[in-house]
mmCIF file of C-alpha atoms in Angstrom:
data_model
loop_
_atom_site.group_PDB
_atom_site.id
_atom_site.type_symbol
_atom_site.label_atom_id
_atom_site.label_comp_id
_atom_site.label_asym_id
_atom_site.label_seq_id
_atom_site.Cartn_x
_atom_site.Cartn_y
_atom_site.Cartn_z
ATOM 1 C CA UNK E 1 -23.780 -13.828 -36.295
ATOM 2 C CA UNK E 2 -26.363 -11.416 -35.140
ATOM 3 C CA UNK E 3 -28.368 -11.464 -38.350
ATOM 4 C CA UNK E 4 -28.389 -15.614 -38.051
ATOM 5 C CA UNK E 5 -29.597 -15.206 -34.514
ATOM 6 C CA UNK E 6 -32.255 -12.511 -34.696
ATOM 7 C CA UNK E 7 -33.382 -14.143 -38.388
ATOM 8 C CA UNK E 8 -33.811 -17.747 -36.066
ATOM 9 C CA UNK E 9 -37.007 -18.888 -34.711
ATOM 10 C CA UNK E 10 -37.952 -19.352 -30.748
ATOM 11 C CA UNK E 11 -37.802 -22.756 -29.720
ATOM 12 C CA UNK E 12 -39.863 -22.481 -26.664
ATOM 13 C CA UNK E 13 -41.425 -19.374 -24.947
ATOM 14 C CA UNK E 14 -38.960 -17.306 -23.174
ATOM 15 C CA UNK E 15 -39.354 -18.380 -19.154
ATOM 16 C CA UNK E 16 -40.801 -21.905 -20.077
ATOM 17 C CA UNK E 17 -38.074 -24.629 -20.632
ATOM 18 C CA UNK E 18 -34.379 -23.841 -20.390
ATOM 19 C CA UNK E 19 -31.683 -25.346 -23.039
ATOM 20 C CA UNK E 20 -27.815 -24.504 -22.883
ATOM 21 C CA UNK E 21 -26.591 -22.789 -25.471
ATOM 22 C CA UNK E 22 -23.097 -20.768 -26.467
ATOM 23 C CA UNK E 23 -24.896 -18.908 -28.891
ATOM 24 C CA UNK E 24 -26.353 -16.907 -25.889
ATOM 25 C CA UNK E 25 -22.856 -16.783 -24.103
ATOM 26 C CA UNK E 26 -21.138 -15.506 -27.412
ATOM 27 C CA UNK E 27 -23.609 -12.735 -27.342
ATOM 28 C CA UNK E 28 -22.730 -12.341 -23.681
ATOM 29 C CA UNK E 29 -19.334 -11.603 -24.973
ATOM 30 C CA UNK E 30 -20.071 -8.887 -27.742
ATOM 31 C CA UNK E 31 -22.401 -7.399 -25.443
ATOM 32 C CA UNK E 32 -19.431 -6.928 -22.544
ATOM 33 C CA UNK E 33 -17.212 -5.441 -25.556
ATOM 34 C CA UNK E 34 -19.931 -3.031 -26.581
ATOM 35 C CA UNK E 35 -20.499 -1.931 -22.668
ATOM 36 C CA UNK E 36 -16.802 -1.901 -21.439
ATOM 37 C CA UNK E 37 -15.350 -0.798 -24.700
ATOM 38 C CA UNK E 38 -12.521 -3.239 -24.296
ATOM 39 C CA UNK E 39 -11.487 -6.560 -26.082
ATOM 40 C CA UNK E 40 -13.422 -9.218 -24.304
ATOM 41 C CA UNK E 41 -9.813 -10.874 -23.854
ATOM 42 C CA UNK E 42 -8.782 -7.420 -22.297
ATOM 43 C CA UNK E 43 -11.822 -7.090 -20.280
ATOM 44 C CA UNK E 44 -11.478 -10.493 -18.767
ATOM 45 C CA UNK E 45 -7.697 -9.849 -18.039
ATOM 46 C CA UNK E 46 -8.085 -6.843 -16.126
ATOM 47 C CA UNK E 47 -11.047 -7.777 -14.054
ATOM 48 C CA UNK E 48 -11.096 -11.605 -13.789
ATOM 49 C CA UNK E 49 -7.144 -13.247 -14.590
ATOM 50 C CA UNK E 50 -5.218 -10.444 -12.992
ATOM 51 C CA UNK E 51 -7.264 -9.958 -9.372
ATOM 52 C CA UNK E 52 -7.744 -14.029 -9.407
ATOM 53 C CA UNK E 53 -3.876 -14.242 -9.755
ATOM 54 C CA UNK E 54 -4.379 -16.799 -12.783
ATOM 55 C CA UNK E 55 -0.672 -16.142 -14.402
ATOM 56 C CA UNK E 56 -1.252 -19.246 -16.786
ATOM 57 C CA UNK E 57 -4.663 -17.767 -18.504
ATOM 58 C CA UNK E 58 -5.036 -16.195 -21.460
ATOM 59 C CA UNK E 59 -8.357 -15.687 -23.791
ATOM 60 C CA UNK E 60 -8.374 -15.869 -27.557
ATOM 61 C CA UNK E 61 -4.630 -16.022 -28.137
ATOM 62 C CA UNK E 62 -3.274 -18.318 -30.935
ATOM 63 C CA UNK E 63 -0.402 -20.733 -30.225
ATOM 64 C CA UNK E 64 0.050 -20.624 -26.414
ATOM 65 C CA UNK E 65 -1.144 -24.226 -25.595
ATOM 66 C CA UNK E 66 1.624 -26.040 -24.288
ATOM 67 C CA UNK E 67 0.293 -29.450 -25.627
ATOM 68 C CA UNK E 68 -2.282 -30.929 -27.687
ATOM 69 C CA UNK E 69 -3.814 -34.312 -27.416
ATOM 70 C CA UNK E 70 -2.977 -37.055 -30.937
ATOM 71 C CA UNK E 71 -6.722 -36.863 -32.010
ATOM 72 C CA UNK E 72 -8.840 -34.483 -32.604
ATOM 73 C CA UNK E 73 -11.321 -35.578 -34.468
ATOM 74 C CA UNK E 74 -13.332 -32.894 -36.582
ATOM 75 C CA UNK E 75 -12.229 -29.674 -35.260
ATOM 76 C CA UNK E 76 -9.336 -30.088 -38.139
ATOM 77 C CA UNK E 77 -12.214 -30.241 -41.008
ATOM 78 C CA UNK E 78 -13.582 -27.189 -39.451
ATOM 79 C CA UNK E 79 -10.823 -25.117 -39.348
ATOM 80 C CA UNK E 80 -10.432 -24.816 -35.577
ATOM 81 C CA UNK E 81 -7.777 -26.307 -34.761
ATOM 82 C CA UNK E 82 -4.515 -26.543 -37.459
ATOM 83 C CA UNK E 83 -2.983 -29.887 -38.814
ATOM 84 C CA UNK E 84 -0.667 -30.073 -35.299
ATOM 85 C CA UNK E 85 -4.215 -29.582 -33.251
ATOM 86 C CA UNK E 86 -3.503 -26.251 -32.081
ATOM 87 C CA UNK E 87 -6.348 -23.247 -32.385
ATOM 88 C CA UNK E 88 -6.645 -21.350 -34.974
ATOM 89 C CA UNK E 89 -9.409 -19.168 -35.120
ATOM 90 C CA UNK E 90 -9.996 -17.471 -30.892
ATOM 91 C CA UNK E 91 -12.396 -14.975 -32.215
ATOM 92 C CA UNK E 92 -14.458 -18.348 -32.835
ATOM 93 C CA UNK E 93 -15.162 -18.988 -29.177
ATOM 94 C CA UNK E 94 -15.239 -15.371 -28.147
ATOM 95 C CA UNK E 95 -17.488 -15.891 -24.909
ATOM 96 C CA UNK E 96 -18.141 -18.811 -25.345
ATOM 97 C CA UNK E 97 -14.624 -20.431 -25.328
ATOM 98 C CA UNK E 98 -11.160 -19.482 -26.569
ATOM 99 C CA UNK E 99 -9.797 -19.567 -22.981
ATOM 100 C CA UNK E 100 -6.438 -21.565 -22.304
ATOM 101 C CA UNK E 101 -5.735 -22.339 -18.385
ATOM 102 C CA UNK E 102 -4.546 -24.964 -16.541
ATOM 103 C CA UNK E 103 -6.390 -26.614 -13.014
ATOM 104 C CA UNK E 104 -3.791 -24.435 -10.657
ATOM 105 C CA UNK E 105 -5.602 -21.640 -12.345
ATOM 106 C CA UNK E 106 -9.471 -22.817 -11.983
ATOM 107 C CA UNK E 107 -8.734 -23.648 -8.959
ATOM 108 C CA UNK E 108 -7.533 -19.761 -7.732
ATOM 109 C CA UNK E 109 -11.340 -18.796 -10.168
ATOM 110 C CA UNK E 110 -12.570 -20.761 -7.752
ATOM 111 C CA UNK E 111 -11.414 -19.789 -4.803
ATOM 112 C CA UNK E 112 -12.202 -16.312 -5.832
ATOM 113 C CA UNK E 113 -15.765 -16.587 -6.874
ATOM 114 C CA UNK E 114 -16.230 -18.051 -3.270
ATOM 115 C CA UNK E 115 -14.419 -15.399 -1.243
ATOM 116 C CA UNK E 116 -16.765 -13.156 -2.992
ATOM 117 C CA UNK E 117 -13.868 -11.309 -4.300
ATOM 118 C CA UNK E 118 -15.386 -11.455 -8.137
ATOM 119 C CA UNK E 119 -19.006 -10.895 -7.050
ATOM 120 C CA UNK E 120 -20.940 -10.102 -4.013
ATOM 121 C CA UNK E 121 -22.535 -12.922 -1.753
ATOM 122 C CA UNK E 122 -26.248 -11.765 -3.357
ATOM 123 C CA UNK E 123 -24.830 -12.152 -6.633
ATOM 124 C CA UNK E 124 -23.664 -15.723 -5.626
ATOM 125 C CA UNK E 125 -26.656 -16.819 -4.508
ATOM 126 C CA UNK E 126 -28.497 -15.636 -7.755
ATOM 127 C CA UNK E 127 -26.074 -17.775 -9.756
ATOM 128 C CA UNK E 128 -26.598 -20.741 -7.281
ATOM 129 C CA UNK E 129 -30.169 -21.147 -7.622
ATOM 130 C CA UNK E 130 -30.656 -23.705 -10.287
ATOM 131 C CA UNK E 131 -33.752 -22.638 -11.966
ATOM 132 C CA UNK E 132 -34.675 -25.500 -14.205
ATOM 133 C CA UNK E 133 -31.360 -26.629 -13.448
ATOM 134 C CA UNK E 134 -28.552 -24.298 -14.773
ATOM 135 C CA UNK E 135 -27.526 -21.185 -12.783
ATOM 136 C CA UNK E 136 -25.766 -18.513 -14.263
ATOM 137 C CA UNK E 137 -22.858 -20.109 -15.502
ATOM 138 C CA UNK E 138 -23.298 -23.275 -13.291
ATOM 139 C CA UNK E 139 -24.772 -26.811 -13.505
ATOM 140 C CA UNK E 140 -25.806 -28.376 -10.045
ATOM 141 C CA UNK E 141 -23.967 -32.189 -10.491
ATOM 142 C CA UNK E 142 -25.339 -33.301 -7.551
ATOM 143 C CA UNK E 143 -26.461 -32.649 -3.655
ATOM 144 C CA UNK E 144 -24.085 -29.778 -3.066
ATOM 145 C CA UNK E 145 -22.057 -30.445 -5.987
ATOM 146 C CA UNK E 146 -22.030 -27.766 -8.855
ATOM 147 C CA UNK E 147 -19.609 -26.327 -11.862
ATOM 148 C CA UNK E 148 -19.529 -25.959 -15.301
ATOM 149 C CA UNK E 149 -17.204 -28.331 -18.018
ATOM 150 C CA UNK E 150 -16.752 -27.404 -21.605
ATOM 151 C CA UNK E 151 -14.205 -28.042 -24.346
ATOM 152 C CA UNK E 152 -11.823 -25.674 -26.044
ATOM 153 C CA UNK E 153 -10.206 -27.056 -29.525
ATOM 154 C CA UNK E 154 -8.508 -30.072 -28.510
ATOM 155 C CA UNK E 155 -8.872 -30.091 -24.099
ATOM 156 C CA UNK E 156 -12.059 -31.180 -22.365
ATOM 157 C CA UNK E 157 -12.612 -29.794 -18.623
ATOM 158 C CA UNK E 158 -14.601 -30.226 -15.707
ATOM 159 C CA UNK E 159 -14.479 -27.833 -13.031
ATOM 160 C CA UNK E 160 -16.875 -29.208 -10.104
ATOM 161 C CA UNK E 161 -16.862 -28.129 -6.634
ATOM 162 C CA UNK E 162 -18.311 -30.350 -3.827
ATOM 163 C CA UNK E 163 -19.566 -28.938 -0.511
ATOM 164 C CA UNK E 164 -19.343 -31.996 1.219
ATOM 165 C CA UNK E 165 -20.447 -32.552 5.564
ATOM 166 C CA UNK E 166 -17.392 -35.006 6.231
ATOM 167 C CA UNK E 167 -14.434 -33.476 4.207
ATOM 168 C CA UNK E 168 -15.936 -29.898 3.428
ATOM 169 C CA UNK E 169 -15.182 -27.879 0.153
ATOM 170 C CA UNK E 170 -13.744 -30.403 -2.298
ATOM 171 C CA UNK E 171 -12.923 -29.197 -5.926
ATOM 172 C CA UNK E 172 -12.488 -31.758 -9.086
ATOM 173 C CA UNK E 173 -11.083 -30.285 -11.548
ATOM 174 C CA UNK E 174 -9.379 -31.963 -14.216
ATOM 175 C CA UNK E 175 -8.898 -32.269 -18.206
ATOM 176 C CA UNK E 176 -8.669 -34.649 -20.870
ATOM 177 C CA UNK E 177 -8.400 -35.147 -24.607
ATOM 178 C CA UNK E 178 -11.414 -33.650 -26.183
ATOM 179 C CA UNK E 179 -12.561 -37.015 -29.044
ATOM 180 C CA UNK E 180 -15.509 -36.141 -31.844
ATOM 181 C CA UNK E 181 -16.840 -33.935 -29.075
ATOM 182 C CA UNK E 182 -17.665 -35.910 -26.161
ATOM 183 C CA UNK E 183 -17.006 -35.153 -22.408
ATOM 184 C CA UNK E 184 -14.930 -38.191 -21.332
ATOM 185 C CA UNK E 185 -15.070 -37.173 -17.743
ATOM 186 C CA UNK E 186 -18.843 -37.114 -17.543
ATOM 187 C CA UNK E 187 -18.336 -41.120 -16.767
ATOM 188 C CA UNK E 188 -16.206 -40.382 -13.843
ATOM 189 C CA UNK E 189 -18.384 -37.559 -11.860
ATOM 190 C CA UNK E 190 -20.990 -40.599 -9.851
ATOM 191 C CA UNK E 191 -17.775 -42.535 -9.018
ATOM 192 C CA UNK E 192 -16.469 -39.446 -7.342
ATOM 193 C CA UNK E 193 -19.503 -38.062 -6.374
ATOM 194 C CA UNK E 194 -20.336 -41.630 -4.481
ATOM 195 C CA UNK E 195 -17.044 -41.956 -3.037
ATOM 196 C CA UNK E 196 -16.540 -38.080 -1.830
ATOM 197 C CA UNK E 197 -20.383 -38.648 -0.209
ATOM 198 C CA UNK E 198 -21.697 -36.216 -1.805
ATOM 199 C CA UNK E 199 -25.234 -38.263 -2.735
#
């Protein structure tokens, strides 16, 4: 992985356009592992599941999905997922990935990151502030909207929260069958953005 990525050229001057990319969070990963000498699955146990009180979260574990949508497309040919569509390979998504949760438990990350109980107000703000739109870890959706979604093996998510004037903090968080890698829920964000007022 690291020869690949050091051996690859720039595609823009560092600073001058930003693109999203899990290479960078899969070296985010090894690079926690090297500095906390933990297991990044360990690491994110003790210091994010546990003090969030996420009970149904685990990180690169095989077999502990509880279902699995009828199609998944290529992940099979790949090898990530097996012939019932469960993972296969967690080290795969180290970082970027690999997580298994459910929206009881986003939803207490949430609550959490907001309470400033997983990082300092400062810190907050730094990941808020959408330079060439993407934060650390967060894509503004909209006027006071923000989140991430990804896709793990068979499950696509969307975890957005809303800051909205007439019904304050509103959180949409929801999951459906991941198919040939598109983000089914992408269609329903302006519906719920227009009704929830948050344009």
């Amino acid at each position: 992985f690291l020869e690949n990525l050091y051996a690859a050229p720039l595609e823009f001057a560092p600073g001058t356009e930003q693109r999203y990319s899990n290479t960078n969070y899969h070296l985010l990963g090894m690079i926690v592992e090297q500095v906390s000498g933990m297991r990044l699955c360990d690491y994110l146990q003790a210091y994010i599941f546990d003090p969030c009180g996420m009970e149904h979260t685990t990180s690169m574990v095989v077999g502990n999905e509880t279902s699995v949508p009828t199609s998944f497309g290529d992940l099979r040919a790949y090898g990530i997922v097996d012939e019932n569509g469960y993972t296969m390979a967690p080290d795969y998504e180290r970082g970027a990935g690999g997580i298994h949760t459910c929206p009881a438990d986003l939803w207490a990350f949430d609550k959490a990151l907001l309470s400033n109980r997983l990082i300092n107000s400062s810190s907050f703000e730094e990941m808020t502030r959408f330079e060439m739109e993407y934060g650390c870890g967060l894509y503004p959706y909209a006027k006071k909207a923000y989140g991430h979604s990804g896709r793990d093996g068979t499950y696509t998510s969307q975890n957005i929260i809303i800051d909205s004037e007439e019904f304050g903090r509103i959180y949409f968080i929801a999951s459906t069958p991941t198919d040939a890698g598109t983000y089914g829920l992408d269609s329903l964000l302006p519906a719920a953005f227009f009704v929830l007022g948050a344009y």
